[in-house]
Amino acid sequence: MFLLFMAARLWLFGGLKPGDKAVGFALLSVDSSMVSLSDYLDQKGLILVFTNVPCPFSKAYEQRIIDLHNTYANLGFPVVAINSNNPDMSPQDSFEHMQLRARKMAYPFPYLKDSTEEVCRAYGATRTPQIFLLERSGNGFTVAYLGAIDDNSLDARSVSNRYLENAIRALTLGERPEPATTRAIGCLLKIKDR
């Protein structure tokens, strides 16, 4: 009930912002296990990425997301990917298609299905890919950075500003990310009432 209340309130006011407490979740992973935010309380933070299967922007960032996990998981910032797209509106985002994609690309991180769309609404995610960098805070997490991974969705070799990596670096130095928010570039989430 609390998650529904938070989702409704945050949806009206644009979602989470830097400094806000992260909303908990428990979602089904493509390996058929349940994964929750509380599973990561032993980490320094979490790279939460809203993504999907068919979006060309998600595909363009796919290897970068894998590389981010491989680089930062051992430093306490693993990746967790969430697909919130409604399969009635985007058939390629069915659970089965998610499983196929995760196997094909050998995802080293959990890929979760937000089948009720409550998590994307609670966070205020609107695009794929969209990042919420969470920082461990007491017995939970707060949002430290949100937005884009970097400044070039078309060509990883031409990136000049690595927003997410800079934000992680700031946190490891005990500083606040600057900028703490950027505009996510990508496909609109395909969810009900949007």
Coordinates of C-alpha atoms in Angstrom, one line a residue:
M1 CA 0.0 0.0 0.0
F2 CA 2.9 2.4 0.9
L3 CA 4.5 1.7 -2.5
L4 CA 1.2 2.5 -4.3
F5 CA 0.9 5.8 -2.3
M6 CA 4.5 6.8 -3.0
A7 CA 4.1 5.9 -6.7
A8 CA 1.0 8.0 -7.0
R9 CA 2.5 11.0 -5.1
L10 CA 5.8 10.9 -6.9
W11 CA 4.2 10.4 -10.3
L12 CA 2.3 13.6 -9.8
F13 CA 5.4 15.6 -8.7
G14 CA 7.9 14.2 -11.2
G15 CA 9.6 11.4 -9.3
L16 CA 12.6 11.1 -7.1
K17 CA 15.3 13.8 -6.9
P18 CA 18.8 13.8 -5.6
G19 CA 18.8 13.5 -1.9
D20 CA 15.4 11.6 -1.8
K21 CA 15.1 8.3 -0.1
A22 CA 15.1 5.4 -2.6
V23 CA 11.9 3.4 -2.8
G24 CA 12.2 -0.3 -2.0
F25 CA 11.2 -3.0 -4.5
A26 CA 11.1 -6.8 -4.8
L27 CA 11.0 -7.9 -8.4
L28 CA 11.3 -11.1 -10.4
S29 CA 14.7 -11.6 -12.2
V30 CA 15.2 -13.3 -15.5
D31 CA 16.8 -16.2 -13.6
S32 CA 13.4 -16.6 -11.8
S33 CA 14.7 -15.4 -8.4
M34 CA 13.3 -12.4 -6.5
V35 CA 15.6 -9.5 -6.1
S36 CA 15.0 -6.6 -3.7
L37 CA 16.7 -3.3 -3.0
S38 CA 17.4 -4.6 0.6
D39 CA 19.6 -7.3 -0.9
Y40 CA 22.2 -4.6 -1.6
L41 CA 22.5 -3.1 1.9
D42 CA 26.1 -4.5 2.1
Q43 CA 27.0 -2.3 -0.9
K44 CA 28.2 1.3 -1.0
G45 CA 25.5 2.1 -3.6
L46 CA 23.7 0.8 -6.6
I47 CA 23.5 1.7 -10.3
L48 CA 19.8 1.3 -11.0
V49 CA 19.1 1.4 -14.7
F50 CA 15.7 1.4 -16.4
T51 CA 16.1 -0.2 -19.7
N52 CA 14.3 -2.5 -22.2
V53 CA 14.8 -5.0 -25.0
P54 CA 14.0 -3.3 -28.4
C55 CA 14.9 0.4 -27.8
P56 CA 17.8 1.4 -30.0
F57 CA 19.2 3.6 -27.2
S58 CA 19.1 0.8 -24.7
K59 CA 20.9 -1.4 -27.3
A60 CA 23.5 1.3 -27.9
Y61 CA 24.2 1.5 -24.1
E62 CA 24.0 -2.3 -23.4
Q63 CA 27.7 -3.0 -23.6
R64 CA 28.5 0.2 -21.6
I65 CA 26.1 -1.0 -18.9
I66 CA 27.8 -4.4 -18.8
D67 CA 31.2 -2.6 -18.6
L68 CA 29.9 -0.4 -15.8
H69 CA 28.9 -3.4 -13.7
N70 CA 32.2 -5.2 -14.4
T71 CA 34.1 -2.1 -13.4
Y72 CA 32.2 -0.8 -10.4
A73 CA 30.5 -3.9 -8.8
N74 CA 33.8 -4.8 -7.0
L75 CA 34.0 -1.2 -5.8
G76 CA 30.6 -1.5 -4.2
F77 CA 28.4 -0.1 -7.0
P78 CA 26.8 -3.0 -8.9
V79 CA 24.2 -2.6 -11.6
V80 CA 20.6 -3.7 -11.3
A81 CA 18.5 -3.4 -14.5
I82 CA 14.7 -3.0 -14.5
N83 CA 12.4 -3.4 -17.5
S84 CA 9.0 -1.6 -16.8
N85 CA 7.6 -1.7 -20.4
N86 CA 4.2 -3.2 -20.7
P87 CA 4.4 -6.2 -23.0
D88 CA 0.9 -5.5 -24.3
M89 CA 2.3 -2.3 -25.7
S90 CA 5.8 -3.6 -26.5
P91 CA 5.7 -7.4 -27.1
Q92 CA 9.5 -7.6 -27.3
D93 CA 9.5 -6.7 -23.6
S94 CA 7.9 -9.8 -22.4
F95 CA 9.6 -11.8 -19.7
E96 CA 10.6 -14.4 -22.2
H97 CA 12.2 -11.9 -24.5
M98 CA 14.0 -10.4 -21.5
Q99 CA 15.4 -13.8 -20.6
L100 CA 16.6 -14.4 -24.2
R101 CA 18.3 -11.0 -24.3
A102 CA 20.0 -11.4 -21.0
R103 CA 21.3 -14.8 -22.1
K104 CA 22.5 -13.6 -25.5
M105 CA 24.4 -10.7 -23.9
A106 CA 25.5 -12.6 -20.8
Y107 CA 24.3 -10.0 -18.4
P108 CA 26.5 -10.1 -15.3
F109 CA 23.8 -8.3 -13.3
P110 CA 20.1 -9.0 -12.4
Y111 CA 17.5 -8.0 -15.0
L112 CA 14.2 -7.5 -13.3
K113 CA 10.6 -7.2 -14.6
D114 CA 8.5 -4.4 -13.1
S115 CA 5.2 -6.0 -14.3
T116 CA 3.0 -3.7 -12.3
E117 CA 4.9 -0.5 -13.4
E118 CA 4.9 0.6 -9.8
V119 CA 8.7 0.9 -9.5
C120 CA 9.2 3.1 -12.6
R121 CA 6.3 5.3 -11.4
A122 CA 7.7 5.5 -7.8
Y123 CA 11.1 6.6 -9.2
G124 CA 9.8 8.8 -11.9
A125 CA 11.6 7.0 -14.7
T126 CA 10.4 8.1 -18.1
R127 CA 13.0 6.8 -20.6
T128 CA 15.3 3.9 -21.4
P129 CA 18.0 3.9 -20.5
Q130 CA 17.7 6.1 -17.4
I131 CA 20.0 5.9 -14.4
F132 CA 19.3 6.3 -10.7
L133 CA 22.6 6.1 -8.8
L134 CA 21.8 5.2 -5.3
E135 CA 24.0 5.8 -2.3
R136 CA 23.9 3.7 0.9
S137 CA 22.4 5.8 3.7
G138 CA 21.8 4.3 7.1
N139 CA 19.6 1.3 6.6
G140 CA 18.5 2.3 3.1
F141 CA 19.6 4.2 0.1
T142 CA 19.2 7.8 -1.2
V143 CA 19.4 9.1 -4.8
A144 CA 22.8 10.6 -5.5
Y145 CA 22.5 11.1 -9.2
L146 CA 19.9 10.6 -11.9
G147 CA 19.8 10.9 -15.7
A148 CA 22.1 9.8 -18.5
I149 CA 25.1 7.5 -18.4
D150 CA 27.2 9.9 -20.6
D151 CA 26.9 12.5 -23.3
N152 CA 26.9 10.4 -26.4
S153 CA 24.2 7.8 -27.0
L154 CA 25.4 7.1 -30.5
D155 CA 29.1 6.3 -30.1
A156 CA 30.8 5.1 -26.9
R157 CA 34.2 6.1 -28.4
S158 CA 33.1 9.7 -28.7
V159 CA 32.0 10.3 -25.2
S160 CA 33.4 13.4 -23.6
N161 CA 31.5 13.5 -20.4
R162 CA 30.9 10.4 -18.3
Y163 CA 28.2 11.7 -16.0
L164 CA 27.6 8.4 -14.1
E165 CA 31.2 7.5 -13.7
N166 CA 32.0 11.1 -12.5
A167 CA 29.1 10.8 -10.0
I168 CA 30.4 7.5 -8.6
R169 CA 33.9 9.0 -8.4
A170 CA 32.5 11.9 -6.4
L171 CA 30.8 9.6 -4.0
T172 CA 33.9 7.5 -3.4
L173 CA 35.7 10.8 -2.5
G174 CA 33.0 11.8 -0.1
E175 CA 31.7 14.6 -2.4
R176 CA 28.4 15.3 -4.0
P177 CA 28.0 14.5 -7.7
E178 CA 28.0 17.6 -9.9
P179 CA 25.9 17.6 -11.9
A180 CA 23.5 15.6 -9.8
T181 CA 20.9 15.5 -12.6
T182 CA 21.1 15.2 -16.3
R183 CA 18.5 14.7 -19.0
A184 CA 18.1 11.0 -19.9
I185 CA 18.1 10.5 -23.7
G186 CA 16.3 7.4 -25.0
C187 CA 12.9 5.8 -25.7
L188 CA 9.9 6.7 -23.8
L189 CA 8.7 4.0 -21.4
K190 CA 5.7 2.1 -22.7
I191 CA 3.4 1.9 -19.7
K192 CA -0.3 2.4 -19.1
D193 CA -1.7 5.9 -18.8
R194 CA 1.3 7.6 -20.4

